CSV table of C-alpha atoms in Angstrom, one decimal:
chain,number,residue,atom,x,y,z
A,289,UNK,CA,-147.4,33.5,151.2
A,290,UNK,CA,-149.0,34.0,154.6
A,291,UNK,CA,-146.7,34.6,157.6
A,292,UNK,CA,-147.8,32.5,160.7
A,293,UNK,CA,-146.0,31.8,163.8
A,294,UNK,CA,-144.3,27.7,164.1
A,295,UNK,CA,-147.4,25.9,165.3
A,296,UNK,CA,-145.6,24.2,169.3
A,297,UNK,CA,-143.6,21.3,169.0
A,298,UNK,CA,-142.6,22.4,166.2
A,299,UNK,CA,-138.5,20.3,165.5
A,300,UNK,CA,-135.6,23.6,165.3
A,301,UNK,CA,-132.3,22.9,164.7
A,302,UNK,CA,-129.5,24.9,166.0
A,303,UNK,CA,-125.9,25.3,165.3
A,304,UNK,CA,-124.0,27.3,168.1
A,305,UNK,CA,-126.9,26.5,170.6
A,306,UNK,CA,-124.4,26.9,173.2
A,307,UNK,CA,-122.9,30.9,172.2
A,308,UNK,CA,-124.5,34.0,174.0
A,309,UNK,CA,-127.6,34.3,171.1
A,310,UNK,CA,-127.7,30.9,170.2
A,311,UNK,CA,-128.6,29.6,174.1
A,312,UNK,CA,-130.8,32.7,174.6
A,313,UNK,CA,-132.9,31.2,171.7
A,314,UNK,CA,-132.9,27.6,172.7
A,315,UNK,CA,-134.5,28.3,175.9
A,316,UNK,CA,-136.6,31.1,174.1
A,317,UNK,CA,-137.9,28.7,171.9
A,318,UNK,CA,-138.6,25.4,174.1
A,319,UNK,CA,-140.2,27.9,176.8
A,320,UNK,CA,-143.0,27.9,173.7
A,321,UNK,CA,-143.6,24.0,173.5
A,322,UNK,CA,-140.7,24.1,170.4
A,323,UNK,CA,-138.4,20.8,170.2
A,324,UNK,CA,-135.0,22.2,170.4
A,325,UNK,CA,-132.7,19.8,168.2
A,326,UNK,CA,-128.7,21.2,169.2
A,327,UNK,CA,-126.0,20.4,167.0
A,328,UNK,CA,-122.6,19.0,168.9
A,329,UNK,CA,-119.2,18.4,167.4
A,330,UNK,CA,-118.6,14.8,170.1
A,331,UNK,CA,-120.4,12.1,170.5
A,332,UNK,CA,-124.4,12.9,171.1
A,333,UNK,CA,-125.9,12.3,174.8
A,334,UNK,CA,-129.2,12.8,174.3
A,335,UNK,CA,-132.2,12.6,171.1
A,336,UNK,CA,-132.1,16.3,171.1
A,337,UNK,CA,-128.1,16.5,169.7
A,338,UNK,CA,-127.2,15.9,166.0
A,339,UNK,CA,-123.5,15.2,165.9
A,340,UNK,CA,-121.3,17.0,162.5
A,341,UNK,CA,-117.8,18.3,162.1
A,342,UNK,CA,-118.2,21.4,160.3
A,343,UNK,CA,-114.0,21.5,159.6
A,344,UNK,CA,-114.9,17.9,157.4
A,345,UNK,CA,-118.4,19.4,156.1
A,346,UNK,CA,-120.0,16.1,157.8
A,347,UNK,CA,-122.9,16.2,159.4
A,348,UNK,CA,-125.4,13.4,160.5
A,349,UNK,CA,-128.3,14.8,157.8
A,350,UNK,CA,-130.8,11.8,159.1
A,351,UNK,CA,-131.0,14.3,162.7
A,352,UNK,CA,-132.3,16.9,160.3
A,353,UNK,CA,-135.4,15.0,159.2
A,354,UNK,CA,-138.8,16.6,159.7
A,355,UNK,CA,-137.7,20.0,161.2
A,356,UNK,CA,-139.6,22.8,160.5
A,357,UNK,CA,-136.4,25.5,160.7
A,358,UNK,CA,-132.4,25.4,160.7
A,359,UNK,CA,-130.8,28.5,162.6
A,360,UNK,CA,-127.3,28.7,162.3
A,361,UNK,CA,-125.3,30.6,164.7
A,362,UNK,CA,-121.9,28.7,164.4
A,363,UNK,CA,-118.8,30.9,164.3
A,364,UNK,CA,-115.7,31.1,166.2
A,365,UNK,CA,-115.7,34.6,168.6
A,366,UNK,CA,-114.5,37.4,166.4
A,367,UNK,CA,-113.2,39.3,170.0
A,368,UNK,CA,-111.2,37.7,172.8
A,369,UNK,CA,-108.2,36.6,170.4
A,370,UNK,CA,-105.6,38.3,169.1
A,371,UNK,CA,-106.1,38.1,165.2
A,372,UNK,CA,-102.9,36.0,164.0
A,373,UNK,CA,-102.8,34.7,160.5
A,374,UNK,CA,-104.1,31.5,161.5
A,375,UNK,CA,-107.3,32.6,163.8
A,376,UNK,CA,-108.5,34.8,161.2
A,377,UNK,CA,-108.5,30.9,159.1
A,378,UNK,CA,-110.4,29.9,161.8
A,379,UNK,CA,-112.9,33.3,161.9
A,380,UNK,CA,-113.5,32.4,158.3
A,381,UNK,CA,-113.7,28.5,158.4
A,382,UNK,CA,-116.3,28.0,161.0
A,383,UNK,CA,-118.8,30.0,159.5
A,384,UNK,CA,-118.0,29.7,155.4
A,385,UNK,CA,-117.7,25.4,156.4
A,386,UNK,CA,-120.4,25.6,158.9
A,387,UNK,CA,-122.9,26.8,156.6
A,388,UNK,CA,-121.9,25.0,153.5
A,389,UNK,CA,-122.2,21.8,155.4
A,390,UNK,CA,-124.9,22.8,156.7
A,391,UNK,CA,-127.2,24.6,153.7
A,392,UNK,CA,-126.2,20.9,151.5
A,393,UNK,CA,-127.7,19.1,154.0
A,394,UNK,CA,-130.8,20.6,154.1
A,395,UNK,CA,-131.1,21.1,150.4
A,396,UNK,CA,-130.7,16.8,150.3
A,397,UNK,CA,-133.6,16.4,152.4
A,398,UNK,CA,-136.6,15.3,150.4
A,399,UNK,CA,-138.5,17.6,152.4
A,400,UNK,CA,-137.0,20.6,153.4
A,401,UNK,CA,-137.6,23.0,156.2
A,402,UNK,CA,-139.5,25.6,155.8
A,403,UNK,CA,-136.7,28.1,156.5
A,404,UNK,CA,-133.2,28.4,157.1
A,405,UNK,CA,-132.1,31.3,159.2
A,406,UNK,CA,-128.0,31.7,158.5
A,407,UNK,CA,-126.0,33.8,161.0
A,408,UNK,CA,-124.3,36.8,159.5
A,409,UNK,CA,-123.0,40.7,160.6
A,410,UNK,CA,-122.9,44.1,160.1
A,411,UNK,CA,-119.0,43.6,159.5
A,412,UNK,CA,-121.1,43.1,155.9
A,413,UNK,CA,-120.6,46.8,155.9
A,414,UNK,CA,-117.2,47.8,156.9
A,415,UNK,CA,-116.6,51.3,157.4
A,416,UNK,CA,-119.2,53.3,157.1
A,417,UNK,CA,-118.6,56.4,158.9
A,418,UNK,CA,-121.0,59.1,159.1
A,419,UNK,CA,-123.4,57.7,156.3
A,420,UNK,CA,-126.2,55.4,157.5
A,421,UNK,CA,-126.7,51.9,155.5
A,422,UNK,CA,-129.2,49.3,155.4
A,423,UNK,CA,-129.6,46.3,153.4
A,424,UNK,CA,-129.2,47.5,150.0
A,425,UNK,CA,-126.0,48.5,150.5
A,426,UNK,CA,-122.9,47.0,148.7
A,427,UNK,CA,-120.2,44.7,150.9
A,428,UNK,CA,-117.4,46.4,152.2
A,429,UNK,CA,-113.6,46.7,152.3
A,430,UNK,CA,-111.5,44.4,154.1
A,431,UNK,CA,-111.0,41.2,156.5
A,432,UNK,CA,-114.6,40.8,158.1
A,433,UNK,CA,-117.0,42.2,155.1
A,434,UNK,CA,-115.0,39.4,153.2
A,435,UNK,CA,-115.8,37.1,155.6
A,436,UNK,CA,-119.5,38.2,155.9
A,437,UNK,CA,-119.7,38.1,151.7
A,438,UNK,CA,-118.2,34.0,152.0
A,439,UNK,CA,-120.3,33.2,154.8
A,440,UNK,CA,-123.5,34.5,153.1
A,441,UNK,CA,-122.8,32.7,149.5
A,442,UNK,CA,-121.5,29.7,151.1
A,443,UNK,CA,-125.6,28.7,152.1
A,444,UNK,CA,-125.9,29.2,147.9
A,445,UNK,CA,-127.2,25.2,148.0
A,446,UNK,CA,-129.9,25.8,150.6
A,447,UNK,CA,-131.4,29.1,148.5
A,448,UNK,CA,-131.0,26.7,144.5
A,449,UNK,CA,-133.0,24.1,146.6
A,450,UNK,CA,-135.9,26.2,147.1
A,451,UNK,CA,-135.4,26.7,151.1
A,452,UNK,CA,-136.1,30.0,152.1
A,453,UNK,CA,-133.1,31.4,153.0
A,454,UNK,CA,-132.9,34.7,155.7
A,455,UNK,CA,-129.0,36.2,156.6
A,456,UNK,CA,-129.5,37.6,160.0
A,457,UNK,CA,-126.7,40.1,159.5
A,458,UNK,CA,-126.4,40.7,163.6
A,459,UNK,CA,-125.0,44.0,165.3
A,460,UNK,CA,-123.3,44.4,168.7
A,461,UNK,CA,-125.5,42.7,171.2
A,462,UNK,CA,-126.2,44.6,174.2
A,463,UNK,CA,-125.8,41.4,177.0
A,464,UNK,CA,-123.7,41.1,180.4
A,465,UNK,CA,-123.0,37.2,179.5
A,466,UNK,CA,-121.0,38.1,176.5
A,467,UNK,CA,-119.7,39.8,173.7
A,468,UNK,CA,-118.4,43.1,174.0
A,469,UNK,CA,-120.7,44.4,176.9
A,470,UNK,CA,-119.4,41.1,178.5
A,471,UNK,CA,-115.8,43.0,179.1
A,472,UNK,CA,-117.7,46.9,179.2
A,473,UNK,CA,-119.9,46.2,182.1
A,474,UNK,CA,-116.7,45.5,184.4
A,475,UNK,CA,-114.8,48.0,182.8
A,476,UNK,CA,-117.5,50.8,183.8
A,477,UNK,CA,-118.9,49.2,186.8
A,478,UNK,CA,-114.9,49.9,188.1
A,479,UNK,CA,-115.3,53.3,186.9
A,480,UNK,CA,-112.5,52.6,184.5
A,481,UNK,CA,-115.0,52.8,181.4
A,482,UNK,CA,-114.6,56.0,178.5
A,483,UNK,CA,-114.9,56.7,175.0
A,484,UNK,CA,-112.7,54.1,172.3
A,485,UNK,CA,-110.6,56.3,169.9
A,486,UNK,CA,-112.1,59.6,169.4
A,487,UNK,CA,-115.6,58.4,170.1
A,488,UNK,CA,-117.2,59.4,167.1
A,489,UNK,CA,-117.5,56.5,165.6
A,490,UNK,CA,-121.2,54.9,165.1
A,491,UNK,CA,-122.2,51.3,167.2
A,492,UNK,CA,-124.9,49.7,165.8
A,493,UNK,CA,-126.4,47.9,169.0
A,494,UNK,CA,-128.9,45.0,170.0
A,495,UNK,CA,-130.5,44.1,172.9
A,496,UNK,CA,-130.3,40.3,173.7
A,497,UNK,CA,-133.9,40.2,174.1
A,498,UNK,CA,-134.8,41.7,170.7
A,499,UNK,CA,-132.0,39.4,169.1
A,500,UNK,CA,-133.9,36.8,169.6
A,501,UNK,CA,-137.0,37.9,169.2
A,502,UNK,CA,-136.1,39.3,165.7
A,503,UNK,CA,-134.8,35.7,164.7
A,504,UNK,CA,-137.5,34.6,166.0
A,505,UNK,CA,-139.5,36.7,163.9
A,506,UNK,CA,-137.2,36.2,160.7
A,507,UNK,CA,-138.3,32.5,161.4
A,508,UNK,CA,-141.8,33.1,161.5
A,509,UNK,CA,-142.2,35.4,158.4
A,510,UNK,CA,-142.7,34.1,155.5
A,511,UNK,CA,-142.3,36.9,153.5
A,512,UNK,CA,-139.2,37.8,154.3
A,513,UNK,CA,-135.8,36.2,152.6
A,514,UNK,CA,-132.3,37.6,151.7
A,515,UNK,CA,-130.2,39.5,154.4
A,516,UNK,CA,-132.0,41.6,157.2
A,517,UNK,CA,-130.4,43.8,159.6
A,518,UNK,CA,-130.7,43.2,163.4
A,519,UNK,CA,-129.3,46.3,164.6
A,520,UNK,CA,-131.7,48.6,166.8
A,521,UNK,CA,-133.2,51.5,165.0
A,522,UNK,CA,-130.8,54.5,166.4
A,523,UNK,CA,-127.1,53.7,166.0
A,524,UNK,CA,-125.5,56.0,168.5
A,525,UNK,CA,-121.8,56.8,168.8
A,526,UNK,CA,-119.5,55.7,171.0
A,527,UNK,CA,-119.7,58.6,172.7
A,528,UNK,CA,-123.0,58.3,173.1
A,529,UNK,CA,-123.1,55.4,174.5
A,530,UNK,CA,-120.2,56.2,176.8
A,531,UNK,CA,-122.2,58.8,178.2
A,532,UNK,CA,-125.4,56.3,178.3
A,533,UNK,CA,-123.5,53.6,180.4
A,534,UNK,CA,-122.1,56.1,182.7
A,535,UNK,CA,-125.7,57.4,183.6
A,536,UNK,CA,-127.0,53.5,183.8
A,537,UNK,CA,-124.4,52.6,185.9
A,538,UNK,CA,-124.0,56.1,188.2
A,539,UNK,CA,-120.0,55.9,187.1
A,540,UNK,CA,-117.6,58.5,185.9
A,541,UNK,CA,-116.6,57.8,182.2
A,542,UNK,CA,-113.7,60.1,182.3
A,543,UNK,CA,-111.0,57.8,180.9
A,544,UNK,CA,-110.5,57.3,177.3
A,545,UNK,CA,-108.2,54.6,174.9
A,546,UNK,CA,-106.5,56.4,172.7
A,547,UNK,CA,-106.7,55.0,169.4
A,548,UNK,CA,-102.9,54.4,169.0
A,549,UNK,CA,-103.1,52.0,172.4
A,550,UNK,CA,-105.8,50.3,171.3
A,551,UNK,CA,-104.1,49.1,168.0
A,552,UNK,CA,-101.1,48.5,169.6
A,553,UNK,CA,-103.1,46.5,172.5
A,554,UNK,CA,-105.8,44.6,169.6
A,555,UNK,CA,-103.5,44.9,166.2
A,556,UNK,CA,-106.2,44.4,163.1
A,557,UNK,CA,-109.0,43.1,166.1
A,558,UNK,CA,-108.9,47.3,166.7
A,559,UNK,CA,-110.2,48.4,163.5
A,560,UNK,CA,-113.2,46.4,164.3
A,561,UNK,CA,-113.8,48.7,167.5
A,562,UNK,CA,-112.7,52.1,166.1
A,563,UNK,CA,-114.4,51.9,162.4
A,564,UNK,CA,-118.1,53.3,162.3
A,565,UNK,CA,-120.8,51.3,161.1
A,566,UNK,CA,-124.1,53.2,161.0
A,567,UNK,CA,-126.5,50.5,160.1
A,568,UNK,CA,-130.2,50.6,160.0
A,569,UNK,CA,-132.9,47.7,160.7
A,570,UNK,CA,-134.7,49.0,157.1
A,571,UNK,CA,-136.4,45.5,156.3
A,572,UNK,CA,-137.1,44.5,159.6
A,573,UNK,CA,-139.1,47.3,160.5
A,574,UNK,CA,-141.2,47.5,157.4
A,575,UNK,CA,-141.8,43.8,158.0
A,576,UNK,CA,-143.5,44.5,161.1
A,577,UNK,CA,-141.1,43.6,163.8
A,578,UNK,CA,-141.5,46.1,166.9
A,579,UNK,CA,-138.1,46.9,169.1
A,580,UNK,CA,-138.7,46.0,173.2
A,581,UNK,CA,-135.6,48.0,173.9
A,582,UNK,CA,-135.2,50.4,170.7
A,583,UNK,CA,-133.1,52.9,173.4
A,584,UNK,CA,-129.5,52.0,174.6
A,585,UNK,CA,-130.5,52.7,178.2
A,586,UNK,CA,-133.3,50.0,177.6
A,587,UNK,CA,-131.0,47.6,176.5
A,588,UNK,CA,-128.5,48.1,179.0
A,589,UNK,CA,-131.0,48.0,181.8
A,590,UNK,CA,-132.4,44.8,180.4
A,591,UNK,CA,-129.0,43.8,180.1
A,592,UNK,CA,-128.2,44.3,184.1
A,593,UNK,CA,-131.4,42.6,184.9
């Protein structure tokens, strides 16, 4: 198989069109001539929105008709919340349900697209610590690599059908309009920014602008199928990266949470921001993708506009 770029106005359909990556796409894409089709949960307003209920598994499959790609970024915000019994449901459900209803509906299409591009994370991983992974590494222990393992077998229908099938398993994205540099950029702008637990845990980080570009890319390449790292290609730690947004932002970074507080403040959410994940973008790079913003300073300066 060859891997050639979607030839303009080409049909992509997106779940989560409206979320910090999934937006930064849409406009990414219909910039280039593409026909963004957005997937709603109310009543469509407009040709370009395909209604479904991901809770029932119902989708409107007709909207799906003649797209070239299905990119599915659906998922309810793993920070924000406190996790309770029931969100964590609700972390699980909207992506295992998403992309089940989603992966059967394409594979009932009598023609297929060419690709579906299923949301994942580095959460695949859980704890790493010290020792750097990449995508032939095993799941890990606990809530989230659970979650990543149920979300990744639930599009099981779209891969027997014959679709190529990509898990874009995503790591934190460096971005001032959300996600966790949503609530850091304050933090440090107010010069009330430091190091998270003892600060040697790894980040795996991702500029907005090579986010997309690597789904983009994912999209595009024919050759490539299974899961695939979007991580930049120097996990630094927290420390590190402390140090980088102090310099970025000309702020002290004196102050430091204490791991204790923080799992008193975020309960299970905390393990998510004091384990180490040292993940590395193995397949993407030998599949030719090229980092804009490989360096955190890069990716917070592109970040900050």
């Amino acid at each position: 198989m060859s891997d050639s770029p979607l030839p303009p106005g080409s049909r992509i359909v997106i779940a989560g069109a409206s979320g910090l990556i999934g937006s930064a796409l849409a406009r990414s894409l219909s910039a280039e001539g593409h026909e963004v089709v957005r997937l709603v949960r109310r009543e469509p307003r407009s040709p370009d929105e395909i209604r479904w209920d991901p809770q029932r598994q119902r989708i409107d499959a007709v909207g799906l008709i003649g797209c070239a790609a299905v990119v599915n970024l659906a998922g309810a915000p793993v920070a924000g919340r406190p996790w309770t019994r029931a969100y964590k449901r609700m972390i699980r459900d909207s992506r295992v349900l998403g992309t089940a209803t989603l992966a059967e509906a394409v594979a009932s299409l009598d023609e297929p697209p060419r690709v579906f591009v299923n949301g994942s994370a580095i959460g695949f991983y859980g704890d790493t610590g010290d020792r750097a992974v990449d995508e032939s590494a095993p799941p890990g222990a606990g809530f989230l690599p659970s979650v990543c393992v149920e979300w990744e077998e639930a599009a099981a229908p779209a891969q027997e059908a014959g679709v190529r099938t990509v898990f874009a398993r995503t790591g934190l994205v460096v971005a001032r309009e959300g996600g966790a540099w949503a609530r850091l950029i304050p933090l440090f702008r107010a010069g009330l920014g430091g190091r998270m637990g003892n600060g040697r845990q790894y980040w795996s980080y991702i500029a907005l602008h090579d986010e997309v570009a690597a789904i983009r890319h994912l999209v595009d390449t024919e050759s490539l199928s299974g899961p695939v790292n979007l991580t930049a290609p120097d996990p630094l730690t927290n420390g590190e990266i402390t140090d980088a947004m102090g310099r970025v932002l000309h702020r002290p970074t004196l102050l430091a949470a204490p791991a204790p507080l923080l799992r008193l403040a975020l309960g299970d959410m905390a393990e998510d921001v004091l384990g180490s994940q040292r993940v590395l973008p193995t397949r993407l790079l030998e599949s030719g993708f090229t980092f804009a913003f490989p360096s955190i300073e890069g990716a917070l300066r592109a970040a900050l506009g």
